[in-house]
Every structure is written in structure tokens, then in C-alpha cells.
PDB file of C-alpha atoms in Angstrom:
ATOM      1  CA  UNK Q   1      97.377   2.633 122.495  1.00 56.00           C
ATOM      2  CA  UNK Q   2      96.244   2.880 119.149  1.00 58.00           C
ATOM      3  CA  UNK Q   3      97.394   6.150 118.782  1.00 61.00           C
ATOM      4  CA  UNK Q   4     100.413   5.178 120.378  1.00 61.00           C
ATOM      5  CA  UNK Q   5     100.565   2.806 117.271  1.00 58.00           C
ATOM      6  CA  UNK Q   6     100.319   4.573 114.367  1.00 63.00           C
ATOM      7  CA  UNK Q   7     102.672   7.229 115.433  1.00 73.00           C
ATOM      8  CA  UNK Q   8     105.071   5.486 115.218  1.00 77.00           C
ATOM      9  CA  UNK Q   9     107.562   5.590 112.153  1.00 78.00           C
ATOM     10  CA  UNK Q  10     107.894   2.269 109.630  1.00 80.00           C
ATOM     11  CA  UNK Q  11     110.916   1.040 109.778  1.00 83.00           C
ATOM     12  CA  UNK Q  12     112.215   0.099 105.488  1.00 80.00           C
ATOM     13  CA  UNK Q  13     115.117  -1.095 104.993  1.00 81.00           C
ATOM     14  CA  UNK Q  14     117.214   0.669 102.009  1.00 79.00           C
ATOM     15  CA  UNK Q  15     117.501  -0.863  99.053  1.00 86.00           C
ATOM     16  CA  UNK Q  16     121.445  -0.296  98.342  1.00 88.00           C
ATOM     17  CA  UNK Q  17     123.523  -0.674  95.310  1.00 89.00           C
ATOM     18  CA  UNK Q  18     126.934  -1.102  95.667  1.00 87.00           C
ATOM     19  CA  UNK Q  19     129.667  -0.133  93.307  1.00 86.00           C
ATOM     20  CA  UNK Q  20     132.819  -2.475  93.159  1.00 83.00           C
ATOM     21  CA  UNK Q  21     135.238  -1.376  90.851  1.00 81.00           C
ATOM     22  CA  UNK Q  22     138.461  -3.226  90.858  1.00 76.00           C
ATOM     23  CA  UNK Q  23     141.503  -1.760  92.176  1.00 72.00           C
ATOM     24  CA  UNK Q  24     144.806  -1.367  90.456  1.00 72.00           C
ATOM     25  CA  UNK Q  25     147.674   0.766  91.415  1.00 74.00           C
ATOM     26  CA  UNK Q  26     148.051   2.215  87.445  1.00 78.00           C
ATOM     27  CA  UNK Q  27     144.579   4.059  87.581  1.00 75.00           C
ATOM     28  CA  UNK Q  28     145.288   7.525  88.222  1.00 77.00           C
ATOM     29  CA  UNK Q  29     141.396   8.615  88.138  1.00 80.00           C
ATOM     30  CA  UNK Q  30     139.216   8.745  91.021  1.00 84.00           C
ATOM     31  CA  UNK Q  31     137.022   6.272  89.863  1.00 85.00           C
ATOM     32  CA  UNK Q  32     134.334   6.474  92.671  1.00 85.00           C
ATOM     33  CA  UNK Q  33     133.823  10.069  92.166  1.00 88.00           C
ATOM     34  CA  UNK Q  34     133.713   9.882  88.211  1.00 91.00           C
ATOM     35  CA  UNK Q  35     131.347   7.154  88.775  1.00 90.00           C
ATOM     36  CA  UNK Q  36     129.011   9.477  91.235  1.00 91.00           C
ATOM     37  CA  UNK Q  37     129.085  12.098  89.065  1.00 94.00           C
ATOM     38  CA  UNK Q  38     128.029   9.921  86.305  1.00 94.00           C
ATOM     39  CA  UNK Q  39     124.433   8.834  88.307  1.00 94.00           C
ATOM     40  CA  UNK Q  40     123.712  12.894  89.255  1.00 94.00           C
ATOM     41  CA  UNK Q  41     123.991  13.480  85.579  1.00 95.00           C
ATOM     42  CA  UNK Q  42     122.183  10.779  83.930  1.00 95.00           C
ATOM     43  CA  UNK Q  43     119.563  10.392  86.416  1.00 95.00           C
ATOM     44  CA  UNK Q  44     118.434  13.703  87.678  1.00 94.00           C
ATOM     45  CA  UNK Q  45     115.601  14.382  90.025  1.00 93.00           C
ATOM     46  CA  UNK Q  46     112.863  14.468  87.534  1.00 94.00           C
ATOM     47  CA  UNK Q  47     114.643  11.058  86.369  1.00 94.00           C
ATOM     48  CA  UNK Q  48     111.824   7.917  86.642  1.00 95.00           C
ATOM     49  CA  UNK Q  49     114.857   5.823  87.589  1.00 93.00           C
ATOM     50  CA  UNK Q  50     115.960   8.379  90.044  1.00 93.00           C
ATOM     51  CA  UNK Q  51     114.451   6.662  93.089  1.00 90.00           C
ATOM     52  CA  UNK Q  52     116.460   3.672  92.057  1.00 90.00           C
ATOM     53  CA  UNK Q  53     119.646   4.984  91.226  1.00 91.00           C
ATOM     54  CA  UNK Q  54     120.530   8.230  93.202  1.00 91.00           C
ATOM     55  CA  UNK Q  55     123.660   8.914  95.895  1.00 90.00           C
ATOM     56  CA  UNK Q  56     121.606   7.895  98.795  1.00 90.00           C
ATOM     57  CA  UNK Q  57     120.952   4.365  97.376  1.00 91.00           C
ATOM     58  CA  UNK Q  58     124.466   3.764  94.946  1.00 91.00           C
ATOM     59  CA  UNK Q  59     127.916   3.080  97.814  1.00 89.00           C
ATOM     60  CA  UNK Q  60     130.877   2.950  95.962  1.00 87.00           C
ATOM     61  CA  UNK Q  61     133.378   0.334  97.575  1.00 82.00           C
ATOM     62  CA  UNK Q  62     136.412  -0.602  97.080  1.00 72.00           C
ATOM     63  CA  UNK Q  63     137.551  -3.291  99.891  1.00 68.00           C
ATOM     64  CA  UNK Q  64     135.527  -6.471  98.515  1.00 61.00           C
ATOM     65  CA  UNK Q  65     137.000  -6.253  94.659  1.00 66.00           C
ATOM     66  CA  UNK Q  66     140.621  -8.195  94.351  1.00 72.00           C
ATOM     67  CA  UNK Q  67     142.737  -6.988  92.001  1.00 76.00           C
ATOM     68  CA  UNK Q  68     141.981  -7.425  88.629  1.00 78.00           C
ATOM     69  CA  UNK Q  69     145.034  -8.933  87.943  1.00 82.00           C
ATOM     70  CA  UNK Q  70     145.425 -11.406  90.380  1.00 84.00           C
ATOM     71  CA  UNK Q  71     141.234 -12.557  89.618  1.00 84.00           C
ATOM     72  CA  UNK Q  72     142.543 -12.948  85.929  1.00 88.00           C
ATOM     73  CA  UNK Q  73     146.242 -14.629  87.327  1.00 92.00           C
ATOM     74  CA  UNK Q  74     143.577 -17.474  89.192  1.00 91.00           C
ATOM     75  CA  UNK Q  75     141.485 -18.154  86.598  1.00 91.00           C
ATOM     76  CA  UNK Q  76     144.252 -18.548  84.329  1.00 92.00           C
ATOM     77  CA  UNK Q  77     146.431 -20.791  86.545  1.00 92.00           C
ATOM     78  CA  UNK Q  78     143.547 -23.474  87.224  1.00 90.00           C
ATOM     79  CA  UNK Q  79     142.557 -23.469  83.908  1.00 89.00           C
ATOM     80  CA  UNK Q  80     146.104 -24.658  82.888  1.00 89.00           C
ATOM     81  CA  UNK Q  81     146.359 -26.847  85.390  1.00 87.00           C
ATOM     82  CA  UNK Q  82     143.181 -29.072  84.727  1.00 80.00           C
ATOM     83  CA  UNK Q  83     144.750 -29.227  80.935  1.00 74.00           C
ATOM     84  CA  UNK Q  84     148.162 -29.626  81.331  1.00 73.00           C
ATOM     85  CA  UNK Q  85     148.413 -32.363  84.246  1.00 66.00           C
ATOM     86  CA  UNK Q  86     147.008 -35.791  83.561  1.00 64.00           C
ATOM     87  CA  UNK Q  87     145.665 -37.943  86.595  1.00 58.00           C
ATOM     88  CA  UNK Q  88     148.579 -39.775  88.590  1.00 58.00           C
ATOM     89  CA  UNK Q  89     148.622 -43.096  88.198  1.00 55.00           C
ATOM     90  CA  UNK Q  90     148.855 -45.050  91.178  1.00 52.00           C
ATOM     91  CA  UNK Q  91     152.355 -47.343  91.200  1.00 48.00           C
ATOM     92  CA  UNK Q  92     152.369 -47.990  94.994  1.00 60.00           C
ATOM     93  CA  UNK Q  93     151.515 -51.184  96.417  1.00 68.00           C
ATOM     94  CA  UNK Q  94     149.637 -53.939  95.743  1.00 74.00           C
ATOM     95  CA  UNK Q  95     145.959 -53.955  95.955  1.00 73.00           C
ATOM     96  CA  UNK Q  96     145.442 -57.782  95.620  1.00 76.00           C
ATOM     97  CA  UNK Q  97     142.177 -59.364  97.811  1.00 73.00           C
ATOM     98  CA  UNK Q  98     144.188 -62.827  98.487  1.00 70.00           C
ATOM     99  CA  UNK Q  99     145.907 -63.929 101.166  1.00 68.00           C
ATOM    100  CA  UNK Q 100     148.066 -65.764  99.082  1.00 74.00           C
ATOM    101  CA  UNK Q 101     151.613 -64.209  97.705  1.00 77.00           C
ATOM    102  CA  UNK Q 102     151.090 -61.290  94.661  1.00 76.00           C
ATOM    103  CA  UNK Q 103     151.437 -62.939  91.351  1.00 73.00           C
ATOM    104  CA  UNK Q 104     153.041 -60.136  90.141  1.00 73.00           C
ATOM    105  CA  UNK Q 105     155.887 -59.139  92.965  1.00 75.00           C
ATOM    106  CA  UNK Q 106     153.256 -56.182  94.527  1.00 72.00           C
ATOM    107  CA  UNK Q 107     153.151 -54.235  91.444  1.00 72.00           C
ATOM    108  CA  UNK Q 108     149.290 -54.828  90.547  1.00 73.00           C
ATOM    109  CA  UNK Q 109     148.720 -51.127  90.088  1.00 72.00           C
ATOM    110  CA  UNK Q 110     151.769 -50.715  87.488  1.00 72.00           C
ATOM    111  CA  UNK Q 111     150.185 -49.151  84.036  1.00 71.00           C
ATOM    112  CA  UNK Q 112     150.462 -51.249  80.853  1.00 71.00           C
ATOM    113  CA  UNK Q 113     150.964 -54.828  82.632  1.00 64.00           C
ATOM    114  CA  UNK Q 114     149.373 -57.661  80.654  1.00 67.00           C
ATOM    115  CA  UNK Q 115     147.958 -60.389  82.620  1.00 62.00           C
TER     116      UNK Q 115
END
């Protein structure tokens, strides 16, 4: 059995990089590729990085990256609405503990009243 054992093959589990660029419909180049060829030429086989950064360990993807413009578009669009829109103030109803009548007609909750 021992033999058996060390026969068999370790099983490692590849380290993977993945590329995400973001897609828009105005970029004509084929990003992917350019990027590829970018990691064969700056980190050749005799490269120390090269068991880091080679084809076998770099995917380029492109389903998990939204749009640049619509990330940007989001960002934007809460950003202006945490500045531009105050709190509500509550008007409706009464929020008196008594059981007795509202002193003030069921508008406890107006802004600005002066008791």
C-alpha cells in the first residue's frame, strides 16, 4: 500500500489571476489579446516572475466587469443623492403618550412649533 501511496500524483490547486477589463462598446482593440501579449513579452521564460505571471496562470475575463460607465453613472447618482436630499420630516400624526385629547389638534410632529 505504501507504494500504492506515493504513486500517486498531488493534487495543487492553481493559483489563477484573472484579468477584468471593463467593457465598452467604443474600444475597437482586442484588449485581452494586447493584454496576453503584454505578459509573454515582459515576463519571458527565464523571467523570476514568470512562474507567477505566465498564460497558464493570467484568464482574461470579461463577464464579471460592468460597464465602466454605468459603475461611474452609480457612484455618481448616490453620491448626489446623500447631498442633495435632506431627511423627511415626519408631519403625520400625532405621537402623543396620553390618553387625553392632543394639545395641539394631532400635529405634534409639525417642524418649528413652539410649545
Amino acid at each position: 500500500q505504501q507504494s500504492q501511496a506515493s504513486k500517486r500524483k498531488k493534487c495543487r490547486k492553481r493559483n489563477i489571476l484573472w484579468f477584468n477589463p471593463p467593457h465598452s462598446v467604443t474600444v475597437d482593440t482586442i484588449i485581452g489579446q494586447k493584454f496576453l501579449e503584454l505578459i509573454d513579452t515582459h515576463f519571458p521564460p527565464g523571467h523570476k516572475l514568470h512562474k507567477i505571471l505566465n498564460r497558464n496562470c493570467v484568464k482574461v475575463s470579461y463577464c464579471t466587469m460592468r460597464n465602466m460607465e454605468r459603475i461611474l453613472k452609480s457612484h455618481n447618482k448616490k453620491i448626489l443623492q446623500q447631498h442633495s436630499q435632506p431627511a423627511p420630516p415626519t408631519t403625520d400624526g400625532c405621537n402623543c403618550r396620553r390618553s387625553t385629547p392632543c394639545p395641539l389638534q394631532g400635529r405634534c410632529q409639525a417642524s418649528g412649533v413652539v410649545y
